[in-house]
Amino acid sequence: METNKLNFTVGPVMSSDLVLAIGNEQVPYFRTAEFSELMLECEALLKRFAGAEDNARSLFITGSGTASMEAAVMNVFTPKDKVLVVNGGSFGHRFVELCQIHEIPYSSIDLEFGESLTAKHLEAYENQGFTGFLINKHETSTGVHYDMQLVSDFCKRNGCFLVVDAISSFLADPFNMSELDAQVMITGSQKALACPPGISIMVLSAKAVARINNNNVKSMYFDLKDALKNGERGQTPFTPAVGIIRQIHARLKEIEANGGVDAEVARTAALAKDFRSKISSLPFELFTDSLSNAVTSLHPINASAHQIFLTLKDEYDIWICPNGGELKDSVFRVGHIGCLTPEDNTTLVDAMKDMQRRGLI
Ligand SMILES: *Cc1c(COP(=O)(O)O)cnc(C)c1O
């Protein structure tokens, strides 16, 4: 299988040379003071980059982003809660399914694909006794980036415990847990962290930690009480994906050395802007007017989105991100996360222009 294509998907994405080099090393034994120190350093950097309060905690779950979404729902909510879920695509739908599976009472705000969340959508849910709120800050499946201030204000007014899936937007768009009064933030190793898939991360406020410790979760792997306890000394109850954690550590240190989270968000924003300006003459429409820096979702006017994905893959050695389901032929996405440059954007746009010349788009 070829792996050396230019990758504009939304995960796994391209890794830096530093991260790749670690992937080439032996995986070390981890019940050591050295590995604990590395874990604690990761925790501190993640908390800082997420704008979390000092007494917040970070947990590393060996499992993709969905594992942390499920762990969050199981550990911070109970059947006594009443949770509002924003369902604007396949990731919002995943939270709906998780509430169903774990018998958490919920209502969902069902948006059209590509539709952004407005104050009007929330009106009907004011003062209705909601205790929790689940949202994917960036609904990666459609590219819609939600207005978190709106959500935060609603949660503050209504006393809702806010859980944010920031899996694809952490490090790509501004986010501050403390300012938003968000209690849980979730991200994953293969999105803007630009590492291999396999680890997801939860940043938990002190209130979230208290909920976890008071909850009675029927699971061995996903009951987070032990993970919190072990984490105090930089360890995990079970063997973590040690190699990926070492890569995450290197990547976090790299971001810190390059100016921290604000610089990384600015770099990603500039890359997204560069791409969007370079495609202005191509026959594509933006699928939403509320975009994240992480992704541009596009509707091709004259061609099948899926065929564009296939042609770029097979004839130009470039991966863009196809859509599934109803949007398969009408929408494709171009990611701006991972180790990409403006020159890479030019390579992609040149390929698209060549396809236009050939009458393919
Ligand atoms: C990628 C992603 C996920 C998690 O997907 P996994 O395949 O489980 O890693 C969840 N939510 C959003 C918004 C995502 O972009």
PDB file of N, CA, C and O and ligand atoms in Angstrom, residues 64-66 69 91 94 136 138 140 165 167-168 190-191, ligand 1:
ATOM      1  N   SER A  64      -9.327   5.384  19.848  1.00  0.00           N
ATOM      2  CA  SER A  64      -9.479   6.578  19.017  1.00  0.00           C
ATOM      3  C   SER A  64     -10.409   7.575  19.703  1.00  0.00           C
ATOM      4  O   SER A  64     -10.917   7.315  20.799  1.00  0.00           O
ATOM      5  N   GLY A  65     -10.662   8.692  19.056  1.00  0.00           N
ATOM      6  CA  GLY A  65     -11.464   9.756  19.654  1.00  0.00           C
ATOM      7  C   GLY A  65     -12.785   9.279  20.229  1.00  0.00           C
ATOM      8  O   GLY A  65     -13.216   9.739  21.295  1.00  0.00           O
ATOM      9  N   THR A  66     -13.419   8.359  19.548  1.00  0.00           N
ATOM     10  CA  THR A  66     -14.727   7.867  19.993  1.00  0.00           C
ATOM     11  C   THR A  66     -14.643   7.214  21.372  1.00  0.00           C
ATOM     12  O   THR A  66     -15.597   7.270  22.148  1.00  0.00           O
ATOM     13  N   MET A  69     -15.026   9.963  23.699  1.00  0.00           N
ATOM     14  CA  MET A  69     -16.414  10.447  23.675  1.00  0.00           C
ATOM     15  C   MET A  69     -17.275   9.524  24.541  1.00  0.00           C
ATOM     16  O   MET A  69     -18.076   9.983  25.358  1.00  0.00           O
ATOM     17  N   PHE A  91     -20.762  13.055  13.676  1.00  0.00           N
ATOM     18  CA  PHE A  91     -20.172  13.063  15.026  1.00  0.00           C
ATOM     19  C   PHE A  91     -21.189  13.498  16.084  1.00  0.00           C
ATOM     20  O   PHE A  91     -21.189  12.977  17.198  1.00  0.00           O
ATOM     21  N   ARG A  94     -23.204  10.586  16.783  1.00  0.00           N
ATOM     22  CA  ARG A  94     -22.500   9.625  17.654  1.00  0.00           C
ATOM     23  C   ARG A  94     -22.801   9.915  19.129  1.00  0.00           C
ATOM     24  O   ARG A  94     -22.992   9.005  19.925  1.00  0.00           O
ATOM     25  N   ASN A 136     -19.954  18.807  19.383  1.00  0.00           N
ATOM     26  CA  ASN A 136     -18.707  18.661  18.644  1.00  0.00           C
ATOM     27  C   ASN A 136     -18.371  20.063  18.149  1.00  0.00           C
ATOM     28  O   ASN A 136     -19.045  20.557  17.246  1.00  0.00           O
ATOM     29  N   HIS A 138     -16.311  21.401  16.285  1.00  0.00           N
ATOM     30  CA  HIS A 138     -16.247  21.405  14.827  1.00  0.00           C
ATOM     31  C   HIS A 138     -16.838  20.081  14.362  1.00  0.00           C
ATOM     32  O   HIS A 138     -16.259  19.023  14.618  1.00  0.00           O
ATOM     33  N   THR A 140     -16.814  17.790  12.087  1.00  0.00           N
ATOM     34  CA  THR A 140     -15.869  17.537  10.998  1.00  0.00           C
ATOM     35  C   THR A 140     -16.517  16.930   9.762  1.00  0.00           C
ATOM     36  O   THR A 140     -16.041  17.117   8.650  1.00  0.00           O
ATOM     37  N   ASP A 165     -16.454  18.020  22.383  1.00  0.00           N
ATOM     38  CA  ASP A 165     -15.614  17.238  21.484  1.00  0.00           C
ATOM     39  C   ASP A 165     -14.898  18.252  20.590  1.00  0.00           C
ATOM     40  O   ASP A 165     -15.502  18.845  19.699  1.00  0.00           O
ATOM     41  N   ILE A 167     -12.167  17.350  18.956  1.00  0.00           N
ATOM     42  CA  ILE A 167     -11.199  16.392  18.412  1.00  0.00           C
ATOM     43  C   ILE A 167     -10.479  16.951  17.191  1.00  0.00           C
ATOM     44  O   ILE A 167      -9.265  16.835  17.072  1.00  0.00           O
ATOM     45  N   SER A 168     -11.218  17.583  16.293  1.00  0.00           N
ATOM     46  CA  SER A 168     -10.548  18.087  15.085  1.00  0.00           C
ATOM     47  C   SER A 168     -10.187  19.566  15.174  1.00  0.00           C
ATOM     48  O   SER A 168      -9.497  20.078  14.303  1.00  0.00           O
ATOM     49  N   GLN A 190      -4.673  11.719  16.087  1.00  0.00           N
ATOM     50  CA  GLN A 190      -4.456  11.738  14.631  1.00  0.00           C
ATOM     51  C   GLN A 190      -5.014  12.960  13.935  1.00  0.00           C
ATOM     52  O   GLN A 190      -5.034  13.023  12.725  1.00  0.00           O
ATOM     53  N   LYS A 191      -5.493  13.946  14.713  1.00  0.00           N
ATOM     54  CA  LYS A 191      -6.012  15.159  14.078  1.00  0.00           C
ATOM     55  C   LYS A 191      -4.911  16.219  14.133  1.00  0.00           C
ATOM     56  O   LYS A 191      -3.825  15.959  13.663  1.00  0.00           O
TER      57      LYS A 191
HETATM   58  C1  LIG B   1     -12.238  12.397  14.134  1.00  0.00           C
HETATM   59  C2  LIG B   1     -13.337  12.837  15.019  1.00  0.00           C
HETATM   60  C3  LIG B   1     -13.856  12.010  16.023  1.00  0.00           C
HETATM   61  C4  LIG B   1     -13.315  10.666  16.410  1.00  0.00           C
HETATM   62  O1  LIG B   1     -13.180   9.743  15.474  1.00  0.00           O
HETATM   63  P1  LIG B   1     -12.284   8.451  15.730  1.00  0.00           P
HETATM   64  O2  LIG B   1     -12.340   7.808  14.408  1.00  0.00           O
HETATM   65  O3  LIG B   1     -12.906   7.675  16.806  1.00  0.00           O
HETATM   66  O4  LIG B   1     -10.919   8.955  16.115  1.00  0.00           O
HETATM   67  C5  LIG B   1     -14.878  12.493  16.816  1.00  0.00           C
HETATM   68  N1  LIG B   1     -15.365  13.721  16.654  1.00  0.00           N
HETATM   69  C6  LIG B   1     -14.886  14.555  15.720  1.00  0.00           C
HETATM   70  C7  LIG B   1     -15.446  15.923  15.648  1.00  0.00           C
HETATM   71  C8  LIG B   1     -13.851  14.145  14.875  1.00  0.00           C
HETATM   72  O5  LIG B   1     -13.365  14.986  13.963  1.00  0.00           O
END
